[in-house]
Coordinates of C-alpha atoms in Angstrom, one line a residue:
Chain A
A1 CA -7.1 0.5 -3.4
Q2 CA -3.8 1.5 -5.6
R3 CA -3.5 -0.6 -8.6
V4 CA -1.0 -0.1 -11.3
T5 CA -1.9 -1.7 -14.7
Q6 CA 0.7 -2.8 -17.8
P7 CA -1.5 -4.2 -20.3
E8 CA 1.5 -5.5 -22.3
K9 CA 3.5 -8.1 -21.0
L10 CA 5.9 -8.0 -24.4
L11 CA 6.6 -5.4 -26.5
S12 CA 8.7 -6.0 -29.5
V13 CA 9.8 -2.9 -32.1
F14 CA 12.6 -2.9 -34.4
K15 CA 16.0 -0.2 -33.8
G16 CA 14.8 3.2 -34.5
A17 CA 11.2 2.9 -34.2
P18 CA 9.2 4.5 -32.0
V19 CA 8.3 2.8 -28.5
E20 CA 5.4 3.6 -26.1
L21 CA 5.1 1.2 -23.1
K22 CA 1.5 1.7 -21.4
C23 CA 0.8 2.1 -17.9
N24 CA -2.8 2.9 -16.2
Y25 CA -3.3 3.4 -12.4
S26 CA -5.9 3.7 -10.2
Y27 CA -5.6 5.8 -6.8
S28 CA -8.0 8.4 -5.5
G29 CA -5.4 10.5 -3.9
S30 CA -2.4 12.3 -5.5
P31 CA -0.2 9.7 -6.9
E32 CA 3.2 10.0 -7.6
L33 CA 4.4 7.8 -10.9
F34 CA 7.7 5.9 -11.6
W35 CA 9.2 4.2 -14.4
Y36 CA 11.9 1.6 -13.1
V37 CA 13.8 -0.8 -15.5
Q38 CA 15.8 -3.8 -15.0
Y39 CA 18.3 -4.5 -18.0
S40 CA 19.6 -8.1 -18.3
R41 CA 21.2 -9.6 -15.1
Q42 CA 21.2 -6.1 -13.5
R43 CA 19.2 -4.7 -10.5
L44 CA 16.2 -2.8 -10.9
Q45 CA 16.7 1.1 -10.9
L46 CA 15.1 4.2 -11.5
L47 CA 14.5 5.6 -14.9
L48 CA 12.4 8.6 -14.3
R49 CA 9.7 10.0 -12.1
H50 CA 6.9 12.2 -13.1
I51 CA 7.8 15.0 -10.9
S52 CA 11.2 15.6 -12.1
R53 CA 10.0 16.1 -15.8
E54 CA 13.4 14.7 -16.9
S55 CA 14.2 12.7 -20.2
I56 CA 16.4 10.1 -19.2
K57 CA 18.2 7.7 -22.0
G58 CA 15.4 9.4 -24.3
F59 CA 12.6 8.4 -22.6
T60 CA 9.6 10.7 -21.2
A61 CA 6.5 9.8 -19.5
D62 CA 3.7 12.2 -18.9
L63 CA 1.0 12.0 -16.4
N64 CA -2.2 12.2 -17.6
K65 CA -4.9 12.5 -14.6
G66 CA -8.0 12.5 -16.7
E67 CA -6.6 9.4 -18.4
T68 CA -5.1 8.3 -15.3
S69 CA -1.7 7.1 -17.4
F70 CA 1.6 7.5 -17.5
H71 CA 3.0 5.9 -20.6
L72 CA 6.8 5.8 -21.4
K73 CA 7.6 6.5 -24.7
K74 CA 10.7 7.0 -26.7
P75 CA 10.8 8.5 -30.1
F76 CA 14.0 6.1 -31.8
A77 CA 14.2 2.9 -29.8
Q78 CA 17.9 1.3 -29.6
E79 CA 18.9 -2.1 -29.0
E80 CA 20.4 -1.3 -25.7
D81 CA 16.7 -0.4 -24.7
S82 CA 15.7 -3.9 -24.4
A83 CA 15.0 -4.5 -20.7
M84 CA 12.0 -5.1 -18.5
Y85 CA 9.9 -2.0 -17.3
Y86 CA 8.3 -1.4 -14.5
C87 CA 5.6 1.1 -13.9
A88 CA 5.4 2.2 -9.9
L89 CA 3.0 4.5 -7.9
S90 CA 3.5 5.8 -4.6
Q91 CA 1.1 8.1 -2.5
G92 CA 2.5 11.4 -2.4
G93 CA 5.1 11.8 0.3
S94 CA 5.5 8.1 1.0
E95 CA 8.2 5.5 -0.5
K96 CA 5.9 2.6 -0.5
L97 CA 5.7 1.5 -4.3
V98 CA 2.7 -0.3 -6.0
F99 CA 4.3 -1.9 -9.0
G100 CA 2.8 -3.2 -12.4
K101 CA 3.4 -6.6 -13.5
G102 CA 6.0 -5.1 -16.1
T103 CA 6.5 -4.9 -19.6
K104 CA 9.7 -6.7 -21.7
L105 CA 10.9 -4.7 -24.2
T106 CA 12.7 -6.3 -26.9
V107 CA 14.3 -3.8 -29.5
N108 CA 15.6 -6.0 -32.4
P109 CA 18.3 -4.5 -35.0
Chain V
G1 CA 24.4 6.1 -7.0
A2 CA 23.6 4.6 -3.9
V3 CA 24.4 0.7 -3.7
V4 CA 22.3 -1.6 -2.0
S5 CA 23.6 -5.2 -1.3
Q6 CA 21.7 -7.9 -0.7
H7 CA 23.1 -11.5 0.6
P8 CA 22.9 -14.5 -0.3
S9 CA 22.1 -14.1 -4.1
W10 CA 20.3 -17.4 -4.1
V11 CA 19.8 -20.0 -1.7
I12 CA 18.3 -23.5 -1.5
C13 CA 17.1 -25.0 1.6
K14 CA 14.7 -27.8 2.9
S15 CA 11.2 -27.4 4.0
G16 CA 11.1 -26.5 7.7
T17 CA 14.2 -24.8 8.1
S18 CA 14.6 -21.0 8.5
V19 CA 16.7 -18.7 6.0
K20 CA 18.0 -15.1 6.8
I21 CA 18.6 -12.8 3.9
E22 CA 20.2 -9.6 4.5
C23 CA 20.0 -6.1 2.8
R24 CA 22.8 -3.5 3.3
S25 CA 23.6 -0.4 2.2
L26 CA 27.0 0.4 1.3
D27 CA 27.5 3.8 1.0
F28 CA 24.9 5.6 2.6
Q29 CA 22.4 5.4 6.0
A30 CA 19.0 4.1 5.3
T31 CA 16.3 4.7 8.0
T32 CA 13.7 2.8 6.3
M33 CA 14.2 -0.1 3.8
F34 CA 11.7 -2.2 2.2
W35 CA 11.1 -5.9 1.2
Y36 CA 9.4 -7.1 -1.7
R37 CA 8.6 -10.5 -2.8
Q38 CA 8.4 -11.4 -6.6
F39 CA 6.4 -14.2 -7.9
P40 CA 7.3 -15.9 -11.1
K41 CA 6.0 -13.5 -13.8
Q42 CA 4.1 -11.5 -11.5
S43 CA 4.8 -8.1 -10.2
L44 CA 6.9 -7.0 -7.3
M45 CA 4.4 -7.1 -4.2
L46 CA 5.4 -4.9 -0.8
M47 CA 5.8 -7.0 1.8
A48 CA 6.8 -4.9 4.6
T49 CA 8.2 -1.6 5.6
S50 CA 11.6 -2.2 7.8
N51 CA 12.0 0.7 10.3
E52 CA 15.7 1.1 12.2
G53 CA 15.3 0.7 15.6
S54 CA 11.5 -0.2 15.7
K55 CA 9.0 -2.6 14.5
A56 CA 8.3 -3.3 10.9
T57 CA 5.2 -2.6 9.3
Y58 CA 3.7 -5.4 7.6
E59 CA 1.5 -5.2 4.3
Q60 CA -2.1 -6.8 4.6
G61 CA -1.8 -10.3 4.2
V62 CA 1.9 -10.9 5.0
E63 CA 2.6 -13.1 7.9
K64 CA 4.7 -11.3 10.5
D65 CA 5.4 -14.4 12.6
K66 CA 6.5 -15.8 9.3
F67 CA 8.7 -13.2 7.8
L68 CA 10.7 -11.5 10.5
I69 CA 12.1 -8.2 9.8
N70 CA 14.9 -6.6 11.6
H71 CA 16.6 -3.6 11.0
A72 CA 19.0 -3.1 13.8
S73 CA 21.4 -0.7 12.4
L74 CA 21.0 2.1 9.8
T75 CA 23.1 0.0 7.2
L76 CA 21.1 -3.5 7.9
S77 CA 17.9 -4.7 7.7
T78 CA 17.4 -8.5 7.4
L79 CA 14.6 -10.8 6.4
T80 CA 14.1 -14.1 8.0
V81 CA 11.7 -16.7 6.3
T82 CA 11.0 -19.0 9.2
S83 CA 9.8 -22.6 8.9
A84 CA 10.1 -22.5 5.3
H85 CA 7.9 -24.3 2.9
P86 CA 8.1 -24.7 -1.0
E87 CA 5.3 -21.9 -1.4
D88 CA 7.8 -19.4 0.2
S89 CA 9.8 -20.1 -3.0
S90 CA 10.3 -16.6 -4.5
F91 CA 12.5 -13.7 -5.6
Y92 CA 12.8 -11.4 -2.4
I93 CA 14.1 -8.1 -3.3
C94 CA 15.1 -4.7 -0.8
S95 CA 15.5 -1.3 -1.3
A96 CA 16.3 1.5 0.7
E97 CA 15.9 5.0 0.4
E98 CA 19.1 7.3 0.2
G99 CA 18.3 10.4 2.5
A100 CA 14.9 10.9 4.2
G101 CA 12.4 12.5 1.5
T102 CA 14.3 12.1 -1.7
G103 CA 11.8 9.6 -2.9
E104 CA 14.5 8.0 -4.8
L105 CA 14.8 4.2 -4.0
F106 CA 17.8 2.1 -4.7
F107 CA 17.0 -1.7 -5.1
G108 CA 19.1 -4.7 -4.2
E109 CA 19.9 -7.1 -6.9
G110 CA 17.7 -9.7 -5.1
S111 CA 17.5 -13.2 -3.5
R112 CA 16.2 -16.1 -5.1
L113 CA 15.2 -18.5 -2.5
T114 CA 14.1 -22.1 -3.4
V115 CA 12.4 -24.4 -0.4
L116 CA 12.8 -28.3 -1.4

């Protein structure tokens, strides 16, 4: 069965510090991985997806099939990065998403 | 980017009544929309896939007679919680894909249902 695990419910860092939000998945096929972000009082929105290999707002995420991980990283966190982050997985070619429980990131001044 | 709108944002109803939640794609057509449910402090859980012009596809464990989904047009899907009970209280979110095969989903603001 597909499963997405985000081991940290809460993550707090200081402005300018590196940040890494962990995501591990279990899926037997070829998954497509995403990171979604929800800022305070806003709707969920796509941050990045592994197939695009883009860096959005300074965030990057590399799919590691050996470790079945898709950790989200940013070298220098900003206060405006404070939000709820969800890792999600879909079967290749399908739009059905399985979400992790989310990690609340707080970037302190 | 594309906009998906949900209505109402929040609703309170009495036990035993039915509640309808609408999900609209405002500036694009969506042949497929998805309905999620989020329990407090838990992840989003896919409930069903709403297909325009055909029956919805429900995930395992989701009662289709309880959660009626209608996707009558390319811009509107509705979720009706029938005979609601307190345990149905939750946050319901819809999403839609702009352009078949793009893989990018746009989410509604969510609807919080409280059943008294």
